[in-house]
Short mmCIF file of C-alpha atoms in Angstrom, two decimals:
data_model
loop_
_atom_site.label_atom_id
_atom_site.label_comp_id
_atom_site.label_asym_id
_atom_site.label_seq_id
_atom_site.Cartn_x
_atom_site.Cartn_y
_atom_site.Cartn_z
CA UNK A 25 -2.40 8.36 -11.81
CA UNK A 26 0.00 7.33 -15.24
CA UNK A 27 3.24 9.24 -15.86
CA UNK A 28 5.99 8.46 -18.24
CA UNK A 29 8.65 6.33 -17.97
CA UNK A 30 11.63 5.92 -20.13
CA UNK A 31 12.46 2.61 -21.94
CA UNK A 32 15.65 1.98 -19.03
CA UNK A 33 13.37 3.29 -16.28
CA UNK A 34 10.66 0.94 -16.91
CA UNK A 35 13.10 -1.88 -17.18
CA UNK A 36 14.86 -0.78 -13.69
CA UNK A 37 11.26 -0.40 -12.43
CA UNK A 38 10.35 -3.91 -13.55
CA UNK A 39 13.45 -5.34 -12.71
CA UNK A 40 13.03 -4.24 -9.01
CA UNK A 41 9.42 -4.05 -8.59
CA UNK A 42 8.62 -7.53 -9.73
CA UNK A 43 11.88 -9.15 -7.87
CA UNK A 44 10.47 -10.98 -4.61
CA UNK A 45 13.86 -10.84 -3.30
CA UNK A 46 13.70 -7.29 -2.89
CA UNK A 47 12.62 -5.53 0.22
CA UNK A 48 9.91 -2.65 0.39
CA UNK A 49 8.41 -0.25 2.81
CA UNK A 50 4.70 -1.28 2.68
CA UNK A 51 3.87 2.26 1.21
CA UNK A 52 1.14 2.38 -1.90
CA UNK A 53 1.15 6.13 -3.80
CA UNK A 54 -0.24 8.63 -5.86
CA UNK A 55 0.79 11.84 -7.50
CA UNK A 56 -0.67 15.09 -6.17
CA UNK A 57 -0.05 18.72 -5.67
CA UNK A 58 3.00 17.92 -7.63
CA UNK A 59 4.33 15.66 -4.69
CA UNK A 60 4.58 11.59 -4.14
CA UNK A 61 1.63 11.13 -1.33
CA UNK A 62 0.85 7.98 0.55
CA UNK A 63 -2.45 6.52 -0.25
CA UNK A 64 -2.29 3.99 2.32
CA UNK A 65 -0.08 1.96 4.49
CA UNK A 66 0.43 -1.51 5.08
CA UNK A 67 -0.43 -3.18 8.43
CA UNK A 68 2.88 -3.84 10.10
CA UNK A 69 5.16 -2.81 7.76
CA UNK A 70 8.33 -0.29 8.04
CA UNK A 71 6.33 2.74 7.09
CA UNK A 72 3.69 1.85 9.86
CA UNK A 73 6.27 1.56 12.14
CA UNK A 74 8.28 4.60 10.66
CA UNK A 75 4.64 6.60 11.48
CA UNK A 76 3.70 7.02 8.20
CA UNK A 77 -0.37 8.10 7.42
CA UNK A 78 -2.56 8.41 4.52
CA UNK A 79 -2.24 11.95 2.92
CA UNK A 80 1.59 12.25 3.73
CA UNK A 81 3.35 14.37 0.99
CA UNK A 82 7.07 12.76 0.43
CA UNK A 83 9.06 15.99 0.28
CA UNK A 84 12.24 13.65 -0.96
CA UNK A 85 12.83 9.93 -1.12
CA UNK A 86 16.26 8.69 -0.91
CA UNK A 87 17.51 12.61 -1.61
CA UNK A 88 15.93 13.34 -4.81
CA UNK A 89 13.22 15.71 -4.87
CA UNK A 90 9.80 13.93 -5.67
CA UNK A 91 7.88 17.11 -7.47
CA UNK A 92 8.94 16.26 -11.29
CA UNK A 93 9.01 12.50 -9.68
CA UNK A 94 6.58 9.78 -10.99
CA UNK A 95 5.25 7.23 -9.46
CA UNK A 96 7.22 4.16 -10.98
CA UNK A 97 10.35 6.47 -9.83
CA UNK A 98 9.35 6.75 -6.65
CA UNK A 99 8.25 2.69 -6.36
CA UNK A 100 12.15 1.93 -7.49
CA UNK A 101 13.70 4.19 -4.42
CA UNK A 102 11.46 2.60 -2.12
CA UNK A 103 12.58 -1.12 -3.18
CA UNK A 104 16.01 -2.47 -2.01
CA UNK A 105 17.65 -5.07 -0.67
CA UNK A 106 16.43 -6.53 2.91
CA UNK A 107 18.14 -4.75 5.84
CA UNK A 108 19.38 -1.73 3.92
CA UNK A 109 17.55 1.86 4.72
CA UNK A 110 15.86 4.60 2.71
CA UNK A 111 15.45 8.11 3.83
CA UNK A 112 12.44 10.08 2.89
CA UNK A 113 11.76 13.68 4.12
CA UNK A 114 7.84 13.89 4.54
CA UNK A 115 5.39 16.78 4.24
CA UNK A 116 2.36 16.15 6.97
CA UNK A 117 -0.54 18.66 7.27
CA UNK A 118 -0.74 20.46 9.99
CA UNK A 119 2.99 20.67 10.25
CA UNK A 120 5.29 23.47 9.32
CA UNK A 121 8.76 21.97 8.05
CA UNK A 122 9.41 18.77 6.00
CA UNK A 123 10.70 15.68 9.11
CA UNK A 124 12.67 13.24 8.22
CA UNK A 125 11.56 9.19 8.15
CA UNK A 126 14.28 6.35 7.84
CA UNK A 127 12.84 3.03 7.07
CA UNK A 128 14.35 -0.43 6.11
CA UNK A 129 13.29 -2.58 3.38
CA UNK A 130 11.42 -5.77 4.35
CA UNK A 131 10.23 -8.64 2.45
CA UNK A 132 6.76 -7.83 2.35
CA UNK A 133 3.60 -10.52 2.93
CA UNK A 134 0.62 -8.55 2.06
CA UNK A 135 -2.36 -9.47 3.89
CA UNK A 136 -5.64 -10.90 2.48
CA UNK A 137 -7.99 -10.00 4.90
CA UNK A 138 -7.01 -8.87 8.01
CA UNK A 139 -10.03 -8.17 10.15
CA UNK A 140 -13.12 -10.45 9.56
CA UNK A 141 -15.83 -10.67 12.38
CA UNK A 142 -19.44 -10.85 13.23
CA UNK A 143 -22.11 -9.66 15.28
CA UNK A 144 -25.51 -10.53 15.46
CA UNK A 145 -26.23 -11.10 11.82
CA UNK A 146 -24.19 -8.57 10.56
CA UNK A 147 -20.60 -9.32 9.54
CA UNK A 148 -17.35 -7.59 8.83
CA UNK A 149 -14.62 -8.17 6.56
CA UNK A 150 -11.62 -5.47 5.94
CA UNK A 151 -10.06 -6.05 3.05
CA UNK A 152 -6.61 -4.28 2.58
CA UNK A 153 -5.34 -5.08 -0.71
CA UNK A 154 -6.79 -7.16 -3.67
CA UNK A 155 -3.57 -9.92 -4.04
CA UNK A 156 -4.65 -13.10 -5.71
CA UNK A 157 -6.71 -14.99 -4.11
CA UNK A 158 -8.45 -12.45 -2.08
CA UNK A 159 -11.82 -12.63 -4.03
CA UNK A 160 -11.85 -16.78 -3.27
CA UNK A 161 -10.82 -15.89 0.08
CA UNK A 162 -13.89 -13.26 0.97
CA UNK A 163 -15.78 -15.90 -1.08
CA UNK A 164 -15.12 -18.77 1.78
CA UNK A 165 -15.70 -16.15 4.59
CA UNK A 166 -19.24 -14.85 3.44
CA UNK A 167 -20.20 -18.59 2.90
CA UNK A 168 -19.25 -19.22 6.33
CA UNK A 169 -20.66 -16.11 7.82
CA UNK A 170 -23.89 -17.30 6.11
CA UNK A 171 -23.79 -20.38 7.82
CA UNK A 172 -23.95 -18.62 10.89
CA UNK A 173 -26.49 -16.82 9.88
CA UNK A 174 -25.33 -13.04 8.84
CA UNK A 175 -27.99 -11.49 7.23
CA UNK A 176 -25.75 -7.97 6.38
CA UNK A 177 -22.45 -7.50 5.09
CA UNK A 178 -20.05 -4.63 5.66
CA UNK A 179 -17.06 -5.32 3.09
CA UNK A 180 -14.43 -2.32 4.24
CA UNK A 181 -12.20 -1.62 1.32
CA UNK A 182 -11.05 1.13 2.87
CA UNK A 183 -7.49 2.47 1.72
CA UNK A 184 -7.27 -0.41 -0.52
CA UNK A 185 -4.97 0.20 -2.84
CA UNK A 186 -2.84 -2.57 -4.22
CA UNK A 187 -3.38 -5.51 -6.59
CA UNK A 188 -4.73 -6.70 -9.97
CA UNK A 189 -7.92 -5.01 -11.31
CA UNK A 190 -9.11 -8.66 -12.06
CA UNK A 191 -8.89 -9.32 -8.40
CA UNK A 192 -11.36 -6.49 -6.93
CA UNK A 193 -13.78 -7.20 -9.80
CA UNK A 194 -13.96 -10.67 -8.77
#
């Protein structure tokens, strides 16, 4: 999904986006029906813990209404310093009225592969996001699955939504 963003909004979104100082909720989003949804959700981060699931609609982040909202908008009100909070009234199927979610901004470590196991000669690797790196990392695992003798591979990319294009083509 591309939207718009004005020259100063794509320098605040930069600006806070790119800062590794800044805390996050571990959220990764689209644009649909009109609404900011939640693709997917990082393992232990704020929103996990906050009870956030794939296909929530964010109703409001932060008090501002996320229908004419675009995604680089919605990125900057979920960024902020480390201990402070962010408020985001969410839209869950199934449910009749908007709840409300407060979550605190964390410094972030995305994981590289979280789950990797095998059995018989079949093995498993969940990948949740493509940082760099992660294509060397699956690399070394599938070598040393080999070794052991996997014959199959199940690579779950499942809800993997986050990091360079470069990286997943690797």
């Amino acid at each position: 999904q591309s939207s718009y963003l004005s020259p100063l909004e794509y320098t605040d979104y930069k600006q806070k986006v790119d800062d590794k100082s800044k805390g996050q909720v571990g959220v990764f989003l689209s644009k649909r029906f009109g609404y900011i949804i939640v693709v997917s959700v990082l393992p232990d981060s704020p929103a996990q813990k906050a009870g956030l699931r794939d296909g929530d609609l964010f109703d409001s982040i932060a008090g501002f209404s996320t229908t004419e909202m675009s995604i680089g908008q919605a990125q900057v009100l979920l960024t902020g310093e480390p201990g402070q909070s962010v408020k985001v009234d969410v839209i869950r199927r199934g449910t009749q009225q908007p709840f409300t979610v407060t979550m605190t901004y964390t410094k972030l470590q995305p994981p590289h592969i979280l789950q990797e196991e095998m059995q018989k000669d079949i093995a498993y690797i969940r990948v949740p996001t493509f940082e760099p790196g992660t294509a060397k990392q699956i690399r070394e695992k599938l070598a040393q699955f080999q070794r052991q003798g996997a014959k199959e591979l199940i690579l779950d990319l499942r809800d993997c939504a986050s990091g360079p294009t470069s990286e997943g083509v690797a």
